[in-house]
Coordinates of C-alpha atoms and ligand atoms in Angstrom, one line a residue:
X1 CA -65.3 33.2 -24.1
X2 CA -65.7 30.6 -27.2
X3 CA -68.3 27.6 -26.8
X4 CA -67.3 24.4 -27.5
X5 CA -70.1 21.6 -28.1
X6 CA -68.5 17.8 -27.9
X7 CA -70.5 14.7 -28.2
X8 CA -69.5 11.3 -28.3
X9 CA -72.2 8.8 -30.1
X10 CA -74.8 7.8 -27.3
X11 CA -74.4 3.8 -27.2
X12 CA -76.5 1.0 -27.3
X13 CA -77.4 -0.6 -24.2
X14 CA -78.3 -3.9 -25.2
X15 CA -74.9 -5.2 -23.8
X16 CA -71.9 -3.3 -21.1
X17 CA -69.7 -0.8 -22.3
X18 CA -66.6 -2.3 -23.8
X19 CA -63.2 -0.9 -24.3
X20 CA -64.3 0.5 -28.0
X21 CA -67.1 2.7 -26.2
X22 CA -64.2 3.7 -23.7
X23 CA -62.1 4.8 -26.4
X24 CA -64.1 7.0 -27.6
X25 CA -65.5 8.6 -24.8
X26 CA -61.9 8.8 -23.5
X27 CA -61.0 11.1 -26.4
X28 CA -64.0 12.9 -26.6
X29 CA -62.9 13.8 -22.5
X30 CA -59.5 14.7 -23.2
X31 CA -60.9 17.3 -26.1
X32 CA -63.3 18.7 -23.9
X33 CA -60.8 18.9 -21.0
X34 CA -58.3 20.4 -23.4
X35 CA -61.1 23.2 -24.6
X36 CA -61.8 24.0 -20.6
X37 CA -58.1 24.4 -20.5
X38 CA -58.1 27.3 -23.1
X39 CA -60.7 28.6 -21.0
X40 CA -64.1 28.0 -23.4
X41 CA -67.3 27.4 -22.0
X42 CA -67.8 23.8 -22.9
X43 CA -71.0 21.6 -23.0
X44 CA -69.7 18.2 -23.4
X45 CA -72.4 15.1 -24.0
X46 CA -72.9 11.1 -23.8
X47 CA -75.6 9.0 -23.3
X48 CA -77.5 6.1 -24.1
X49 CA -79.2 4.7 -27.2
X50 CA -81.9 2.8 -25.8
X51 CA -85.0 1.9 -28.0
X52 CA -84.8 -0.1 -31.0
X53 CA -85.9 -3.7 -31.8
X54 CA -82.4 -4.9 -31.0
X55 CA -82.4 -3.6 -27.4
X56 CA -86.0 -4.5 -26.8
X57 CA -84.8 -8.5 -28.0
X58 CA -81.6 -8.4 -25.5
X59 CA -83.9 -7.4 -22.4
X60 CA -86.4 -10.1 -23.3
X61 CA -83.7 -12.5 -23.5
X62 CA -83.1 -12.0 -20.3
X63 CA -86.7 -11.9 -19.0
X64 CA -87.0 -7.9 -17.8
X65 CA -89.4 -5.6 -19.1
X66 CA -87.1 -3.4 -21.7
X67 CA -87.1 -0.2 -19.2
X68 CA -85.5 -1.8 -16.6
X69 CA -83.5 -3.9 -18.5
X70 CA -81.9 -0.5 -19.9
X71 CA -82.2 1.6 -16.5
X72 CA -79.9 -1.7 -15.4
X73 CA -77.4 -1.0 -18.7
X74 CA -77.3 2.3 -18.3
X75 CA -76.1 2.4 -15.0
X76 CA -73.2 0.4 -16.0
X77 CA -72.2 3.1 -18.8
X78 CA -72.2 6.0 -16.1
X79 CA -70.4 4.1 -13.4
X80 CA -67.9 3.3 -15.6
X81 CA -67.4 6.9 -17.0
X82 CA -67.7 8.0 -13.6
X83 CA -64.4 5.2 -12.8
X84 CA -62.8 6.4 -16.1
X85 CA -63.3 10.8 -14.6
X86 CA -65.6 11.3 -17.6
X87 CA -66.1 15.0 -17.1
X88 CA -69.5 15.3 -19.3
X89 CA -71.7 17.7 -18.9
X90 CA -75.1 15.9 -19.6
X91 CA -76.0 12.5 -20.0
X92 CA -79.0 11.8 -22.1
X93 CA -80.8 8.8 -22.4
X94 CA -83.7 8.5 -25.0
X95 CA -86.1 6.8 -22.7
X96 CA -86.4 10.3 -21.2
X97 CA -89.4 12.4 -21.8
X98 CA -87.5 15.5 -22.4
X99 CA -85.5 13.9 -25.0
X100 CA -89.2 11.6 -26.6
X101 CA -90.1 16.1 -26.4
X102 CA -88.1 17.6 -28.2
X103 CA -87.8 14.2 -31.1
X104 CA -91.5 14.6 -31.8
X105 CA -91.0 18.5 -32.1
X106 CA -88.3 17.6 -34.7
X107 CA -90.6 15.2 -36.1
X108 CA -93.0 18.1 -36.5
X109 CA -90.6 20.4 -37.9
X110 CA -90.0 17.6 -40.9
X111 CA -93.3 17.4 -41.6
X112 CA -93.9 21.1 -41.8
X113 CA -91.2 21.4 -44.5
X114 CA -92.7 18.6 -46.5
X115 CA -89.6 16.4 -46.0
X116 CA -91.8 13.3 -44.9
X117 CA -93.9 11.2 -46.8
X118 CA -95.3 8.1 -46.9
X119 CA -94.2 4.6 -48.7
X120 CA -93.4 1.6 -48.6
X121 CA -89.8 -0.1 -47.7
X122 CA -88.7 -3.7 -49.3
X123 CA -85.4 -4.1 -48.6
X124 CA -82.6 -5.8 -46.3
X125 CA -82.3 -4.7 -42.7
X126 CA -79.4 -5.3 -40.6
X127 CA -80.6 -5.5 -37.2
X128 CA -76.9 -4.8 -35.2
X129 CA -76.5 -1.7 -37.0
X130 CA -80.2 -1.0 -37.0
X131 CA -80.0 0.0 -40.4
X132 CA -81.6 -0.3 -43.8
X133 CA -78.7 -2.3 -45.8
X134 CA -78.6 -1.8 -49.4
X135 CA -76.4 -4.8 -51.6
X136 CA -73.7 -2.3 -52.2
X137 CA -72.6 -1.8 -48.5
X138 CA -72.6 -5.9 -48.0
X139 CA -69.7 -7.4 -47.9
X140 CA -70.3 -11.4 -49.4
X141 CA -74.1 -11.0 -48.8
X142 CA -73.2 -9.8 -44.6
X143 CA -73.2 -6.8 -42.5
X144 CA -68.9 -6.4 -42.5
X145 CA -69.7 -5.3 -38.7
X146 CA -71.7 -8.0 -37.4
X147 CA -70.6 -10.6 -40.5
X148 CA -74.9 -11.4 -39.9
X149 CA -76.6 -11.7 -43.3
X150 CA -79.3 -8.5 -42.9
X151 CA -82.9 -9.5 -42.9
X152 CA -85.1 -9.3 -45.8
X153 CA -88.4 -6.9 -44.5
X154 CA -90.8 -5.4 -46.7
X155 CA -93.0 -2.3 -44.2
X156 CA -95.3 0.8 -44.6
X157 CA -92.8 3.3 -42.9
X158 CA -92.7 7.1 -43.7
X159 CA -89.7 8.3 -45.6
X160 CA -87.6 11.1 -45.6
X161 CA -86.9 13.5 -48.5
X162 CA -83.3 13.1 -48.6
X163 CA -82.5 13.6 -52.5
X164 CA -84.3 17.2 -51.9
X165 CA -80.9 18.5 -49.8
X166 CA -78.7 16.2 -50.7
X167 CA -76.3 19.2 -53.5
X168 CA -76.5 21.1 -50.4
X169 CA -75.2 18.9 -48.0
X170 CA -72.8 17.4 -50.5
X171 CA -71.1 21.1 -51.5
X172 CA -71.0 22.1 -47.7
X173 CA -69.0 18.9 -47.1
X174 CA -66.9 19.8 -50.3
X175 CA -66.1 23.4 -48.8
X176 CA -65.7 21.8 -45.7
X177 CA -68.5 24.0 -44.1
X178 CA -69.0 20.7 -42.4
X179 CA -65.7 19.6 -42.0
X180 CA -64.8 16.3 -42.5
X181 CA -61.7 14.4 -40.7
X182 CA -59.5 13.1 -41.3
X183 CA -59.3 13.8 -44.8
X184 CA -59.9 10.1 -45.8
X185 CA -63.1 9.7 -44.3
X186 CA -64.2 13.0 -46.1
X187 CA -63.4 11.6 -49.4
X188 CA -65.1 8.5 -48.1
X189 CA -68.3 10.5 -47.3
X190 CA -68.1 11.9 -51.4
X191 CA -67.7 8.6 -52.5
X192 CA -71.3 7.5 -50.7
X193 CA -72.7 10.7 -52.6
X194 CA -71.5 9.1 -55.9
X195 CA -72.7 5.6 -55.8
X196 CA -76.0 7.3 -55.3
X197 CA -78.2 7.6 -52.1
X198 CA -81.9 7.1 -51.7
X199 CA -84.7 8.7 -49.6
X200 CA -84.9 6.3 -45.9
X201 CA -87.5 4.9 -43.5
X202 CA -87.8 7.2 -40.4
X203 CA -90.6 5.0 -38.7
X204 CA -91.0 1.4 -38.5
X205 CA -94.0 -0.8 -38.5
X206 CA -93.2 -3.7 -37.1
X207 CA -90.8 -2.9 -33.9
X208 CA -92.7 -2.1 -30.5
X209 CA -89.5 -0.6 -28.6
X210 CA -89.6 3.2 -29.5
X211 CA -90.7 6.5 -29.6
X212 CA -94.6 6.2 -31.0
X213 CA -94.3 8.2 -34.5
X214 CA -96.9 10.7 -34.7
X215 CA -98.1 10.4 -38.0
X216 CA -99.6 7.2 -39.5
X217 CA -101.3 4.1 -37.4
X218 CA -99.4 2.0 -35.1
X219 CA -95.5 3.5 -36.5
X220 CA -92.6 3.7 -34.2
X221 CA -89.6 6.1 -34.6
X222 CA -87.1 5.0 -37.1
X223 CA -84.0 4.6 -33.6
X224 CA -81.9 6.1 -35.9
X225 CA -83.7 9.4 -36.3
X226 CA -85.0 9.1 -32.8
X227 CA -81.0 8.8 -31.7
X228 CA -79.4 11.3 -33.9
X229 CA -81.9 13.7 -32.6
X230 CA -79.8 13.3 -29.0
X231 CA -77.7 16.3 -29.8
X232 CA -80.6 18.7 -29.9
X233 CA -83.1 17.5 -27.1
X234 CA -80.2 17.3 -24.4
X235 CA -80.1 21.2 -25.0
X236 CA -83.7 21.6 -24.8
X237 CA -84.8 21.4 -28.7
X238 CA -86.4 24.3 -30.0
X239 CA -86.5 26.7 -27.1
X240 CA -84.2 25.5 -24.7
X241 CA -81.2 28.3 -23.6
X242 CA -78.7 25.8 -23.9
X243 CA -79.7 25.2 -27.2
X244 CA -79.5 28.7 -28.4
X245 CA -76.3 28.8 -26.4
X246 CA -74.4 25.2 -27.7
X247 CA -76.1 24.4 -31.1
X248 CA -74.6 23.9 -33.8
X249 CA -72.1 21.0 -32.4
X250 CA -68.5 22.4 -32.5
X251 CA -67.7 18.5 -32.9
X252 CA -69.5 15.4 -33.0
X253 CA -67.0 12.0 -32.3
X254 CA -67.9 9.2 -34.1
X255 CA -66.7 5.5 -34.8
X256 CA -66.8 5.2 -38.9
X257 CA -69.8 2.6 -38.7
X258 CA -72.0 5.3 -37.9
X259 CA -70.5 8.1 -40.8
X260 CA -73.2 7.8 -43.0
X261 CA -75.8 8.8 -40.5
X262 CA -73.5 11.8 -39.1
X263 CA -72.1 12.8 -42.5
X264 CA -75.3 12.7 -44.6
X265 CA -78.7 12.0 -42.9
X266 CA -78.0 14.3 -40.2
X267 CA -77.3 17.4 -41.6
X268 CA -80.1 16.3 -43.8
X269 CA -82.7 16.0 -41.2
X270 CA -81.5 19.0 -39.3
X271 CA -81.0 21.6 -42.8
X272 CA -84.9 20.2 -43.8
X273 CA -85.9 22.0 -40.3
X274 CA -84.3 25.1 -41.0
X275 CA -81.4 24.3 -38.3
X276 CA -77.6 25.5 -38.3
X277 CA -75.2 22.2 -39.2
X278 CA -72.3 20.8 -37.0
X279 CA -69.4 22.5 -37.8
X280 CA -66.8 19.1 -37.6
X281 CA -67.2 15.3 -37.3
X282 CA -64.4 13.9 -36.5
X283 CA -64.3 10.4 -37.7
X284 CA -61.6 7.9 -35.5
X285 CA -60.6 4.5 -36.8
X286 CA -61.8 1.1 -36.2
X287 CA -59.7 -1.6 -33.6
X288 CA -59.1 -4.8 -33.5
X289 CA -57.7 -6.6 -30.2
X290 CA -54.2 -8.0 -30.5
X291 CA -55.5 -8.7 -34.0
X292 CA -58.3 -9.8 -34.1
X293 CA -62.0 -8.4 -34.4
X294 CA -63.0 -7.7 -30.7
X295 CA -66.0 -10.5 -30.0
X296 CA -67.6 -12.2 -27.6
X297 CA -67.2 -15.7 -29.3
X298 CA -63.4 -15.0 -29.5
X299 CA -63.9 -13.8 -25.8
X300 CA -61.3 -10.6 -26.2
X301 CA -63.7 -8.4 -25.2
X302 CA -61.9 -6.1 -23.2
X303 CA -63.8 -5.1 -19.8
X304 CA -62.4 -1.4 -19.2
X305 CA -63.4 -2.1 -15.5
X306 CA -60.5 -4.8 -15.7
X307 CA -57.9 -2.3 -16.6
X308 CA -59.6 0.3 -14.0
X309 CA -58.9 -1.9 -11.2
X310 CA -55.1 -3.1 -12.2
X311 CA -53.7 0.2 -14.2
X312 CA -56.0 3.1 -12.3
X313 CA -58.5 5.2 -14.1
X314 CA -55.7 7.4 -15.3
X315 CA -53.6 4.0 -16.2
X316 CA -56.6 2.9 -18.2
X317 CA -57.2 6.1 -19.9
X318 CA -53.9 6.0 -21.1
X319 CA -53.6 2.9 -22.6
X320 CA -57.1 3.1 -24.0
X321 CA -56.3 6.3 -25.9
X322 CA -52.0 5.4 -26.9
X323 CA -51.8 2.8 -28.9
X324 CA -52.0 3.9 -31.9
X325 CA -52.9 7.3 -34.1
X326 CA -55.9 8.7 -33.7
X327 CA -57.8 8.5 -36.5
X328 CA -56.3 5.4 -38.0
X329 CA -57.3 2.1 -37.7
X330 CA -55.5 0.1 -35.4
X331 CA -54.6 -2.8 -32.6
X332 CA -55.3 -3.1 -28.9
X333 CA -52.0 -4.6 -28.1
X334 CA -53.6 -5.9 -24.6
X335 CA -51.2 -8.4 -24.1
X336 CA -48.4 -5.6 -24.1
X337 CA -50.6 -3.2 -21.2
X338 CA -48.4 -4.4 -18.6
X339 CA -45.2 -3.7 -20.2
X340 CA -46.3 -0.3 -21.7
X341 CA -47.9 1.0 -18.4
X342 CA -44.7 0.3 -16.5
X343 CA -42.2 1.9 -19.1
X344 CA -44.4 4.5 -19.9
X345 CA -46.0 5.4 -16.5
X346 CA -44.5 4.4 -13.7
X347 CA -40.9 4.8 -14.9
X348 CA -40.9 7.9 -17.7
X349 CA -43.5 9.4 -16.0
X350 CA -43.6 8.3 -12.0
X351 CA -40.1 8.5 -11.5
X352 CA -38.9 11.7 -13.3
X353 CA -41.7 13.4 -10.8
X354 CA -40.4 11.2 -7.5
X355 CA -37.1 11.9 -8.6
X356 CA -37.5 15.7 -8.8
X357 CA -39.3 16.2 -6.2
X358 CA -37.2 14.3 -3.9
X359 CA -34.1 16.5 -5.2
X360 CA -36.2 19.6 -4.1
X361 CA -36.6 18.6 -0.7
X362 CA -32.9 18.5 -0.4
X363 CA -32.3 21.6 -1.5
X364 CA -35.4 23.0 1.1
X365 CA -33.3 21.1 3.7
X366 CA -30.0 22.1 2.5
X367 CA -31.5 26.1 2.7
X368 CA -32.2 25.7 6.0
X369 CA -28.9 27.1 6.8
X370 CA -27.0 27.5 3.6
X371 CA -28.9 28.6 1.0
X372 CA -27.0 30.5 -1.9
X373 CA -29.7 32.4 -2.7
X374 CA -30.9 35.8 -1.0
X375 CA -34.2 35.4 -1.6
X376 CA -34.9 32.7 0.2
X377 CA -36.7 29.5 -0.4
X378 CA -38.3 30.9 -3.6
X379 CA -36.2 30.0 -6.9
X380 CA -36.5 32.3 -9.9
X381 CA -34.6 32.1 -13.3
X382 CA -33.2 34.6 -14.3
X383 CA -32.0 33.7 -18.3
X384 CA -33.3 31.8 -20.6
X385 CA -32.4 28.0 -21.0
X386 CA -32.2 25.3 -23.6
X387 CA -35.1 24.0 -21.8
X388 CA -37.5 26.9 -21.4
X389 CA -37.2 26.7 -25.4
X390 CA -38.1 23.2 -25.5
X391 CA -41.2 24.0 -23.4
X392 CA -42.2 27.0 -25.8
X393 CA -41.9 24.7 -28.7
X394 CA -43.8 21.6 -27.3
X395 CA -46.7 23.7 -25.6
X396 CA -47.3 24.7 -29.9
X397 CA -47.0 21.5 -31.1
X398 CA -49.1 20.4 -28.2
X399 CA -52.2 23.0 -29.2
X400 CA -51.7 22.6 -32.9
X401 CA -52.1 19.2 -32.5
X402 CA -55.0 19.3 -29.7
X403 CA -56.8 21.8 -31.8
X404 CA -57.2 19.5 -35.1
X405 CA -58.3 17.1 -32.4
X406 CA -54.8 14.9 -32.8
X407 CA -55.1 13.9 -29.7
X408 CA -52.1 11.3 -30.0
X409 CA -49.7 13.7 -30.9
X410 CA -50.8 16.2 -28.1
X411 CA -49.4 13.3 -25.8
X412 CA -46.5 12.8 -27.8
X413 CA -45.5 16.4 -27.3
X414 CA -45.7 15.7 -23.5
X415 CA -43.5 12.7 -23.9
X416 CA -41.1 14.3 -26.2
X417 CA -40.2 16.4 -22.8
X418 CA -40.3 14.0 -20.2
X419 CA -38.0 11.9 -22.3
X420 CA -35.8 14.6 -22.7
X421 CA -35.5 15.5 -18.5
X422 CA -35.1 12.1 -17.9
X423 CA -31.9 12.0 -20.3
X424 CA -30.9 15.6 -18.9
X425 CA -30.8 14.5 -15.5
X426 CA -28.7 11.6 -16.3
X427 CA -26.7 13.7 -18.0
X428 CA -26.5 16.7 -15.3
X429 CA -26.4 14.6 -12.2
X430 CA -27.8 16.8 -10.0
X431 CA -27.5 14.4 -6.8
X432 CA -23.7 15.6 -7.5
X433 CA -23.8 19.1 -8.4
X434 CA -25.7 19.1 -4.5
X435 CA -22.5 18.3 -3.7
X436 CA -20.3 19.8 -5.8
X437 CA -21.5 23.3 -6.9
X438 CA -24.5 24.5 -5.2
X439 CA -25.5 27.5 -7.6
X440 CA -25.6 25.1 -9.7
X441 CA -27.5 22.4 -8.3
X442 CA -30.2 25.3 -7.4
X443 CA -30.5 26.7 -11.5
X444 CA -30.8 23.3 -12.4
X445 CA -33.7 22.5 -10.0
X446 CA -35.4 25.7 -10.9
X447 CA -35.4 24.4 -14.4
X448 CA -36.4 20.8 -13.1
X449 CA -39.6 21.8 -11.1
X450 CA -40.6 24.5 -13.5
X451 CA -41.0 21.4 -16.1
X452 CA -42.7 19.7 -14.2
X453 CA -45.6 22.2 -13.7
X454 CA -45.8 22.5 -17.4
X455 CA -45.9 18.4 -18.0
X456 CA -48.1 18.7 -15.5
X457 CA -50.7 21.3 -16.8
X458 CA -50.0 19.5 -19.9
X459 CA -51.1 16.3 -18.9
X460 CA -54.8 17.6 -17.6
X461 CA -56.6 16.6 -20.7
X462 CA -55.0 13.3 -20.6
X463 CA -54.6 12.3 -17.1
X464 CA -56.6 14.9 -14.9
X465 CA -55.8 12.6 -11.5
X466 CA -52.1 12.7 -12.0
X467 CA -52.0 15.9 -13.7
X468 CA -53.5 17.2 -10.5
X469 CA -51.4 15.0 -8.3
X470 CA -48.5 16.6 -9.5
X471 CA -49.2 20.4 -9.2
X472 CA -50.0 19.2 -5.7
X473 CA -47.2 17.8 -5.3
X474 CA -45.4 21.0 -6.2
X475 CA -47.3 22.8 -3.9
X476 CA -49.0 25.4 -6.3
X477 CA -52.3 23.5 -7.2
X478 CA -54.5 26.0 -5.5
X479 CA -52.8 29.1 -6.3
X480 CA -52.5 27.6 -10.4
X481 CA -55.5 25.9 -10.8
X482 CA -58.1 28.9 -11.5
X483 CA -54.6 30.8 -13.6
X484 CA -55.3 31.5 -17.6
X485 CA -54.3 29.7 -20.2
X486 CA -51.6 31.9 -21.2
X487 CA -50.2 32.4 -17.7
X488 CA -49.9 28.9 -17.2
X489 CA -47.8 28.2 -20.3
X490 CA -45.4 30.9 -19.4
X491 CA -41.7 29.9 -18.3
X492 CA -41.8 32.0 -15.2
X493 CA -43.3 30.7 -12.6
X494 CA -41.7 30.7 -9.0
X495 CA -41.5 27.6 -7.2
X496 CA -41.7 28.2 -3.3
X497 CA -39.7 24.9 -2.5
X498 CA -41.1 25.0 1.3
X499 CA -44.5 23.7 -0.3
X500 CA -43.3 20.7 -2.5
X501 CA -44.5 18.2 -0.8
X502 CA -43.5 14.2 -0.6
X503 CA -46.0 12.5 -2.7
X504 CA -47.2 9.3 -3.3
X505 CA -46.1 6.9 -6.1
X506 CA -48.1 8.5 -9.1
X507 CA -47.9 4.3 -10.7
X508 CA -46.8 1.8 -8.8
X509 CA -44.9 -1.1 -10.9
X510 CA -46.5 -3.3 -12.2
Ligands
LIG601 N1 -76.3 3.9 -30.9 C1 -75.4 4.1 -32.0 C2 -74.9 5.5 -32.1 C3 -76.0 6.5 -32.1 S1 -75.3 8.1 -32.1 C4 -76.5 9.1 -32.5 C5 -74.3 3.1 -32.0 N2 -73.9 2.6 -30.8 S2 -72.8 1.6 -30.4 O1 -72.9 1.2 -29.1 O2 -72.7 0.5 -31.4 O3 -71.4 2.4 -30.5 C6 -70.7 2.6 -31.7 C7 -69.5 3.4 -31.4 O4 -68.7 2.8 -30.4 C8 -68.6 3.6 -32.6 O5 -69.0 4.6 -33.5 C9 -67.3 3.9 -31.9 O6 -67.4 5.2 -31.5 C10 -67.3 3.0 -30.7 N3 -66.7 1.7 -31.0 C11 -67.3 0.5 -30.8 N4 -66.4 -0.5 -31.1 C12 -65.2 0.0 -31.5 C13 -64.0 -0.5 -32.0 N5 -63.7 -1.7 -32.1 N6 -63.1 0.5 -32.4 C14 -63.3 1.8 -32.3 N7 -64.5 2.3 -31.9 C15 -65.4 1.5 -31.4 O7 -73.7 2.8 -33.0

């Protein structure tokens, strides 16, 4: 059985999750969901980024002691991936001792190899990325994410030996050891090695809100370091089983404002102690929100909790992770969720599976007595059909895609079909073959309900409610749902019709 390592970024908690930390923990879902699928032993991860001067200023804006002011944040970030069926398998925050363990053990390692030292800093510091800014990476003297012009500071910090492992990191990122994607934001990564890259603070002086850095007086953990390290203390960093089981990463999700720290300072840190490297970072695009840059000023913040409670959680998931290419930049058409949900939900989806199933029960009625087939109430096919060819095909294009993480055009295999049924059954009429020609009306059906199983399987990653829903509806959820892999793709299975059962509206209209 293959591991399969999937982390999201862990987020700050100086505000509530909005729709851009959904997204990506949405995907980062449906690829671990896809891996379980296949079968792998996967150790999927979130969590919270909670220390830093930022988070320490929102809590004492609002008059709590930072710890409870992030014990209150964090509880919104699990309640809503609990609402959104986030199937992680650890959630760590870095206000816990085991992770404040296993960061000063890193810490320790990075002094052992000599890859610390100390200086002094002078430089800009933008305080929403929590970064060290240089003039290059401004855009008109601002941070282009929080258009905030980064603070001036000049601190005793230790530094990091980065120049000493920065050809190695650089040709494993050429040979794609660590594999960069898409392709852009690989060649974006080269370009950062090119306009040069210095050695960077790992400890601060002047914040209080941290990790306490164990070398030097009165230091705190640089959050980035103390955040990156996430990946290893969750699997108990050095010793841990999980950690000899998981590491290295198999992927690490990532917005791109956060690609230089995955891409380059990571690997850095983690090849200084002597540590394997994540094998892939997959880097997904930026969005804006019915175009414009999502903010609270502008007040389009989107609350995923919002579209929880009007779409579903599967509703929500989908139109979090559909709109457009995954990977790309793109726009939050939220003015269009209505529209999309009901054309794309409730009527491709919701009423291909009413419809079918409603068919099937007429046929269990109509075999009451006068069935055409000797075996009974269970349907087999006996030949191939222009359909079973058009599962084959989409049930490829649906891995290939999952398995370079296009996660998009996974889903747009599964609509590829369900658009096709629907036009098939228009075209077919089975509603008058029942009348017309029996045998008929009872290949067709086979054909019908075996595609549904299989939009159904394929839908798990995506929409793991409905997906279930549906093989319930079909009767065959508890005999398929501990089937392999490749049984499940087959075109085979038999359908007992006595067990499809009359389900509820999978999305009601909107
Ligand atoms: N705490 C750091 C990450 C540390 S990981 C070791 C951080 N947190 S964050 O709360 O700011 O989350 C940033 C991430 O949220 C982005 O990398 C991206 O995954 C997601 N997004 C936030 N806004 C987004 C958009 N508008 N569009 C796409 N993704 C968005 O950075």
């Amino acid at each position: 059985m293959a591991k399969f390592y999937i982390t999201t970024p862990i987020y700050y908690v100086n505000a509530k999750p909005h729709i851009g930390h959904a997204y990506t923990t949405v995907a980062a879902d449906v690829i671990a969901r896809y891996h379980r699928l296949l079968g792998d032993d996967v150790f999927f991860l979130t969590g919270s980024d909670e220390h830093g001067s930022k988070i320490a200023k929102a809590a004492q804006a609002q008059n709590k002691k930072p710890q409870k002011f992030c014990d209150e944040i964090t509880a919104y970030f699990k309640s809503l991936w609990d609402a959104l069926s986030i199937s992680y398998d650890d959630f760590i925050r870095t206000t816990e001792a085991r992770h404040k363990d296993g960061v000063l053990k890193f810490i320790e390692k990075l002094k052992e190899a000599n890859a610390i030292y100390e200086s002094e800093y002078e430089g800009f510091y933008c305080e929403g990325c929590e970064k060290f800014m240089t003039e290059k990476e401004m855009v008109d003297g601002k941070c282009p994410y929080h258009q905030k012009a980064p603070e001036k500071i000049s601190e005793k910090n230790y530094f990091f030996r980065l120049s000493k492992y920065l050809p190695e990191i650089k040709s494993r990122i050429e040979s794609d050891k660590i594999k960069i994607l898409p392709e852009n934001e690989k060649k974006e990564v080269l370009g950062l090695f090119k306009q040069g890259l210095s050695d960077f603070s790992i400890s601060r002086e002047k914040v209080k809100w941290g990790i306490k850095f164990p070398y030097g007086k009165d230091q705190i953990t640089y959050v980035w370091v103390d955040a990156l390290s996430n990946y290893i203390t969750a699997l108990g960093y050095p010793k841990g089983k999980n950690f000899q089981k998981f590491w290295p990463a198999d992927l690490h999700l990532i917005g791109r404002d956060i690609l230089k720290f995955h891409a380059i300072y990571w690997p850095a840190m983690l090849r200084a102690c002597g540590e394997k490297l994540p094998r892939t970072l997959f880097v997904h695009g930026f969005f804006t929100v019915s175009g414009q840059k999502m903010s609270k000023s502008l007040g389009n913040v989107i609350d995923p909790n919002e579209m929880i409670k009007k779409y579903g959680s599967d509703g929500a998931r989908y139109l979090i992770i559909s709109q457009f290419p995954f990977g790309q930049d793109g726009d939050i058409k939220a003015e269009r969720f209505d529209e999309k949900y009901n054309a794309e939900l409730a009527n491709n989806l919701g009423n291909l599976v009413a419809r079918v199933t409603t068919l099937a029960r007429n046929l269990k009625f109509l075999q009451k007595g006068e069935s055409s087939t000797k075996s009974g109430q269970i349907l087999k096919l006996k030949a191939k059909s222009r359909i079973s060819n058009l599962i084959v095909r989409n049930w490829k294009k649906y891995i290939k895609s999952l398995n370079n993480f296009q996660i998009d055009e996974g889903l747009d295999a599964v609509y590829e079909i369900i658009n096709y049924i629907n036009k098939y059954i228009d075209d077919i009429k089975p509603w008058e073959l029942q009348k017309n020609n029996q045998k008929k009306f009872e290949i067709a059906m086979f054909d019908l309900l075996e595609v549904l199983r299989h939009i159904g399987w394929m839908l798990n990653p995506y929409l793991p409610e409905t997906s279930k829903k549906i093989l319930e509806q079909l009767g065959i959820w508890e005999r398929e749902k501990t089937r392999g892999f490749e049984e499940i793709k087959k075109w085979k299975t038999e359908i007992d019709i006595s067990k499809i059962k009359k389900g509820k509206i999978l999305f009601p209209r909107i």
